[in-house]
Coordinates of N, CA, C and O in Angstrom, one line a residue:
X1 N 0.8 -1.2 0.0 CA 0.0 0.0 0.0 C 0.9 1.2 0.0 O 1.8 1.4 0.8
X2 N 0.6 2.2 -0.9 CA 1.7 3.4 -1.1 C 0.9 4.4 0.4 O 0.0 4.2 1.3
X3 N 2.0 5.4 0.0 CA 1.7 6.0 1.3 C 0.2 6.9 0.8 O -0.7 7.2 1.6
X4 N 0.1 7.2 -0.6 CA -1.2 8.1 -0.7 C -2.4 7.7 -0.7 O -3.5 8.3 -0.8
X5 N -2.0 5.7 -0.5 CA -3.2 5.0 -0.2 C -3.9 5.1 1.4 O -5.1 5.2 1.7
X6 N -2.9 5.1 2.0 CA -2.9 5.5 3.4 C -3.7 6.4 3.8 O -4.7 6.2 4.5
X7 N -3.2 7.5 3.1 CA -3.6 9.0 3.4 C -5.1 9.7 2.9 O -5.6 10.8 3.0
X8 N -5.4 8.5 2.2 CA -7.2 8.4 1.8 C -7.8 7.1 2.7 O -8.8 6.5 2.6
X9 N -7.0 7.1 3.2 CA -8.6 6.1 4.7 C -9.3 6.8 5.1 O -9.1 7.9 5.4
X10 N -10.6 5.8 5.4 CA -11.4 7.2 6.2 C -10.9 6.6 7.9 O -11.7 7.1 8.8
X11 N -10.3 6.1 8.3 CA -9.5 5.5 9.8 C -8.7 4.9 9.9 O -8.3 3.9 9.2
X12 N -8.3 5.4 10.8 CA -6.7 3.9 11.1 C -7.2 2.9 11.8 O -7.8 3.4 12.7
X13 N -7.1 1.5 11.8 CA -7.7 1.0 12.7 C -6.3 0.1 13.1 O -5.7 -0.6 12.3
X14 N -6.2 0.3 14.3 CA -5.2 -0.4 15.1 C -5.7 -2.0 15.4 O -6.8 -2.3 14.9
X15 N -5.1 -3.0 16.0 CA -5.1 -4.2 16.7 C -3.8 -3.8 17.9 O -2.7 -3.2 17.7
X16 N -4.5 -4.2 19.2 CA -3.6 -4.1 20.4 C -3.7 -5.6 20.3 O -4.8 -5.9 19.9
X17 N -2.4 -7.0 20.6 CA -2.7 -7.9 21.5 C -1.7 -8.0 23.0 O -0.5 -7.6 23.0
X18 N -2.1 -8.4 23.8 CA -1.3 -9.1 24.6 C -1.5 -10.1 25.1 O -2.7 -10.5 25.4
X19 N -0.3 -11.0 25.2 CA -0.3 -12.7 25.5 C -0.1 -12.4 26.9 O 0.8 -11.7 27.2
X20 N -0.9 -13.1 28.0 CA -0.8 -12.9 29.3 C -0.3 -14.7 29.6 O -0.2 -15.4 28.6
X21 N 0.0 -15.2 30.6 CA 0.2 -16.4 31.2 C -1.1 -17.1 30.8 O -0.9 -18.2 30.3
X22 N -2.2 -16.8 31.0 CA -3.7 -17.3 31.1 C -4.7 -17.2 29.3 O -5.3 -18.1 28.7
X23 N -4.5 -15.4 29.0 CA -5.2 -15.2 28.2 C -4.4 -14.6 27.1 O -3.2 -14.3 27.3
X24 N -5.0 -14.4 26.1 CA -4.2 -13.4 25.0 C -5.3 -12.7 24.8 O -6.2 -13.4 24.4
X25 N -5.5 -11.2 25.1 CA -6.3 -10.2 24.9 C -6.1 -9.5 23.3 O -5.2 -9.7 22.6
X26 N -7.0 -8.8 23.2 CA -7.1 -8.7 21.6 C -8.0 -7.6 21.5 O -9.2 -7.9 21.7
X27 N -7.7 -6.4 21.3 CA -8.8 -5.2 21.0 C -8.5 -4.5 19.7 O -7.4 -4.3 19.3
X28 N -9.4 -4.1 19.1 CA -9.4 -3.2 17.8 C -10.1 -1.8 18.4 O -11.1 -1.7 19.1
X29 N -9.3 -0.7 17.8 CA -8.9 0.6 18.5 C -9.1 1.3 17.0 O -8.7 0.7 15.9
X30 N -9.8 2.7 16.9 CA -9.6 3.5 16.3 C -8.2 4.6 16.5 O -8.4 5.5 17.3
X31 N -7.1 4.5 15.9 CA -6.5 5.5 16.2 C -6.4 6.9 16.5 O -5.8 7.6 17.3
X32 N -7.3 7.2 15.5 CA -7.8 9.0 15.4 C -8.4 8.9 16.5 O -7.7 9.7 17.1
X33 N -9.3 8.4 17.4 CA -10.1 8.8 18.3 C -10.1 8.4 19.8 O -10.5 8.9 20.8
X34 N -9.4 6.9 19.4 CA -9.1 6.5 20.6 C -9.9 5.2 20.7 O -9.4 4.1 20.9
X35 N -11.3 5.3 20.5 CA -12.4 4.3 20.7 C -12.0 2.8 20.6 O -11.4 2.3 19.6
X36 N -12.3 2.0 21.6 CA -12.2 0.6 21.0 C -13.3 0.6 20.9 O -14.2 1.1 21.5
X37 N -13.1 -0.4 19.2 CA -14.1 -1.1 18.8 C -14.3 -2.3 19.1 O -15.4 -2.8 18.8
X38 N -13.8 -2.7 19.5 CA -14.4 -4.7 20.1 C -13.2 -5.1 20.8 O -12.1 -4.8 20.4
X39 N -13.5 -5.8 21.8 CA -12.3 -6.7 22.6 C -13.0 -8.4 22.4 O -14.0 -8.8 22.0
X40 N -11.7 -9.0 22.8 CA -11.9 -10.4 22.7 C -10.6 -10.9 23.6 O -9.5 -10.3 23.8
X41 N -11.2 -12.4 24.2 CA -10.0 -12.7 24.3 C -9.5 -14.8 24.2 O -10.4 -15.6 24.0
X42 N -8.9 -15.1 24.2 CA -8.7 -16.3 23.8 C -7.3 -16.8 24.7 O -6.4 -16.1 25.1
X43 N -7.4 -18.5 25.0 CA -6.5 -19.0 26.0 C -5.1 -18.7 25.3 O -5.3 -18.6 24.1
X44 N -3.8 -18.6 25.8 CA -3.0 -18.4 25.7 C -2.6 -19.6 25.6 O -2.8 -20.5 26.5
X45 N -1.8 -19.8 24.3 CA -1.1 -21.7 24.1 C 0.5 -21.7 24.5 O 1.4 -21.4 23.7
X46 N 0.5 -22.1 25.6 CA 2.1 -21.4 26.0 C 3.2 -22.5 24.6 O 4.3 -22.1 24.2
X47 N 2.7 -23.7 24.2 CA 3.4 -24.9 23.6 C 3.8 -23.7 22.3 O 5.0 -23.4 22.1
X48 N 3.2 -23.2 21.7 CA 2.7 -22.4 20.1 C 2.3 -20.8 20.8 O 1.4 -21.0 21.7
X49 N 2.6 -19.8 20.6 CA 1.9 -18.6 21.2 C 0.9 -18.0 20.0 O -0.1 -17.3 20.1
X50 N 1.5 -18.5 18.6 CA 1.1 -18.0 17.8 C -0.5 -18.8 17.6 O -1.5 -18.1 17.3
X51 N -0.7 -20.0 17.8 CA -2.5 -20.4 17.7 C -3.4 -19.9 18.6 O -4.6 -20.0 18.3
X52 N -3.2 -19.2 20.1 CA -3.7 -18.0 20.8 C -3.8 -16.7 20.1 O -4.8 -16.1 19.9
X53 N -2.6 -16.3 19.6 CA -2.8 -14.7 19.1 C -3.7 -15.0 17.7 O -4.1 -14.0 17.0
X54 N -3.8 -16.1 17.5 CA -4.4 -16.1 16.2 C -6.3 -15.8 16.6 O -7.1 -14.8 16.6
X55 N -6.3 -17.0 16.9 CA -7.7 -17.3 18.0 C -8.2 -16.0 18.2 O -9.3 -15.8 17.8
X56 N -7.2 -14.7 19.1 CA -7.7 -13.5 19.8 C -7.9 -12.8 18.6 O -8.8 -11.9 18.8
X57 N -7.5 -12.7 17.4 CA -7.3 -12.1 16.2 C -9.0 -12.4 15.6 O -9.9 -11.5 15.6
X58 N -9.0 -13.5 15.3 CA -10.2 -14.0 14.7 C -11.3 -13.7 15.6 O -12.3 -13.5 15.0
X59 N -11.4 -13.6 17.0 CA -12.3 -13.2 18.2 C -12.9 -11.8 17.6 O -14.0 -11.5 17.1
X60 N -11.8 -11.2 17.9 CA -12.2 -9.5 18.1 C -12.6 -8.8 16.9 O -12.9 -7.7 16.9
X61 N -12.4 -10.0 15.4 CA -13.1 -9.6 14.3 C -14.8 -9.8 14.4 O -15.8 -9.2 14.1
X62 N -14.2 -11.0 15.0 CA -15.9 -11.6 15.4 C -16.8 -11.0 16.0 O -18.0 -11.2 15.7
X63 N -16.4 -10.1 17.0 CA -16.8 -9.3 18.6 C -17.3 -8.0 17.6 O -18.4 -7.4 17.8
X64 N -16.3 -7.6 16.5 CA -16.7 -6.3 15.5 C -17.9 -6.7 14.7 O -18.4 -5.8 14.0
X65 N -18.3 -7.7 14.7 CA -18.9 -8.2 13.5 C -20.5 -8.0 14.4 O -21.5 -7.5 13.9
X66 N -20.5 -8.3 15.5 CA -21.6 -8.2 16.3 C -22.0 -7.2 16.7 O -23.0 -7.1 17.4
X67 N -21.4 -6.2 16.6 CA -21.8 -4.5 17.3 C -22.7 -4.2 16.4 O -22.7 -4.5 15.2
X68 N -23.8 -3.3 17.2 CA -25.2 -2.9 16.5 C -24.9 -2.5 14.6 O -23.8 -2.7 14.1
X69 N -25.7 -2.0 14.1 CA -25.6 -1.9 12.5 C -25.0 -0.9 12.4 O -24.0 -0.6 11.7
X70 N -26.1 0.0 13.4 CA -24.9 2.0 13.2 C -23.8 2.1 13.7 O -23.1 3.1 13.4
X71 N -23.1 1.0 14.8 CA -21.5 1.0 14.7 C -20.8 0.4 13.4 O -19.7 0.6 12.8
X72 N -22.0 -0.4 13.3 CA -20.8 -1.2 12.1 C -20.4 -0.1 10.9 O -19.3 0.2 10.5
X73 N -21.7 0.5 10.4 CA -21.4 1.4 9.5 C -20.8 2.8 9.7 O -20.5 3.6 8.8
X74 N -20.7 2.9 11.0 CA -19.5 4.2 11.2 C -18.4 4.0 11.3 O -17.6 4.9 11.1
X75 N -18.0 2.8 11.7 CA -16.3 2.4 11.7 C -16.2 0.6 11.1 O -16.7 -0.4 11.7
X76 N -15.6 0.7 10.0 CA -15.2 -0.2 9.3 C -14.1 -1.4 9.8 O -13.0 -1.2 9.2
X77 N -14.2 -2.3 10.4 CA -13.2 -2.9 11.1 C -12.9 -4.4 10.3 O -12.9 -5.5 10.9
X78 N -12.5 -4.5 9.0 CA -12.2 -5.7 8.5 C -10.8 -6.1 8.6 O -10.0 -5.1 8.8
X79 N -10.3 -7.3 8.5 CA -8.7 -7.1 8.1 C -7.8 -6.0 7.7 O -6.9 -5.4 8.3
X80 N -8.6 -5.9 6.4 CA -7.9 -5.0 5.2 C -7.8 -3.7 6.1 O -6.8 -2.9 5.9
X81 N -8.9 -3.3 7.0 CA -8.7 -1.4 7.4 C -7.3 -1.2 8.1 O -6.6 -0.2 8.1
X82 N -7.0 -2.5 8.8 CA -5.4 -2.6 9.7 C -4.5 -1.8 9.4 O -3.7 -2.0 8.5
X83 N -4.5 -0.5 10.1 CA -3.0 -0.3 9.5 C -2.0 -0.3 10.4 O -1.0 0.3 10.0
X84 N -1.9 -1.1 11.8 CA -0.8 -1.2 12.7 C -1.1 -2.4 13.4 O -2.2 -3.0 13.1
X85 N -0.4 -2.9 14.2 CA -0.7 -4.2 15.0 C 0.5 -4.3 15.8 O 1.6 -4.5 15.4
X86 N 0.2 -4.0 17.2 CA 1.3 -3.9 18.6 C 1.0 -5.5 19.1 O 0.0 -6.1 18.7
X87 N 1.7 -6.1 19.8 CA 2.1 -7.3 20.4 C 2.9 -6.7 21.4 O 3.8 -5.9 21.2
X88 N 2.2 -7.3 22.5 CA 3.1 -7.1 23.8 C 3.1 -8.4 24.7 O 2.3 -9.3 24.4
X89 N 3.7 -8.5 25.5 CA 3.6 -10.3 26.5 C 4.0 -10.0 27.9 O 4.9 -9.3 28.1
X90 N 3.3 -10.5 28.8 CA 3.7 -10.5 30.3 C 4.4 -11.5 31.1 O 4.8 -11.5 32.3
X91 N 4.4 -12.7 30.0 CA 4.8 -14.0 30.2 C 6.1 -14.2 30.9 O 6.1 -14.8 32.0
X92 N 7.3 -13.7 30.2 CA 8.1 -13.4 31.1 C 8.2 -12.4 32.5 O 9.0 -12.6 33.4
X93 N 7.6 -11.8 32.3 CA 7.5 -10.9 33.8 C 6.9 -11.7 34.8 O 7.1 -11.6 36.0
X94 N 6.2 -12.3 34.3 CA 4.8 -13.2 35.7 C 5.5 -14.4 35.7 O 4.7 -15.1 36.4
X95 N 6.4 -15.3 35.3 CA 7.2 -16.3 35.1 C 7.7 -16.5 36.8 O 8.5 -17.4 37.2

C-alpha cells in the first residue's frame, strides 16, 4: 500500500494484542479517536503462542462483526482497514 493510499482512509484501525500467562487479549482501537471497537479474548497456548494470538485475532473480528448496525457502518473494522498491529507479552514478567 503506497503512502497516498494511506492517506485516503477514512480511519486507522489499530489491533492491540497481549499474550498474558492465562489469556491473550485482543482489542481493535480507532487511532484518530481513541475508541475501542471490540475486545476479545482467547486461552494463551504457552506450547505455540502463535495459535492463541491467532484465535484473539479472529475473536475480536468476530466481537466487531456483532456491534449494533450504526456502529458497524460508522467504523469499518475488517482485516484490510489494519494499519498497525502492537504485540506485547507478560509471560516473562509473571514467570
Amino acid at each position: 500500500m503506497s503512502k497516498s493510499q494511506i492517506g485516503n482512509r477514512k480511519s486507522e484501525i489499530e489491533i492491540g494484542i497481549d499474550t498474558g500467562g492465562t489469556y491473550t487479549d485482543a482489542v481493535l482501537v480507532d487511532h484518530a479517536t481513541g475508541e475501542v471497537l471490540a475486545g476479545a479474548k482467547a486461552l494463551t497456548t504457552r506450547h505455540d503462542l502463535s495459535i492463541g494470538i491467532g484465535e484473539a485475532i479472529m475473536a475480536v473480528f468476530e466481537a466487531s462483526d456483532r456491534l449494533p448496525k450504526s456502529a458497524r457502518l460508522r467504523k469499518s473494522s475488517s482485516p484490510e482497514d489494519v494499519d498497525l498491529v502492537a504485540l506485547s507479552t507478560t509471560l516473562a514478567t509473571n514467570a
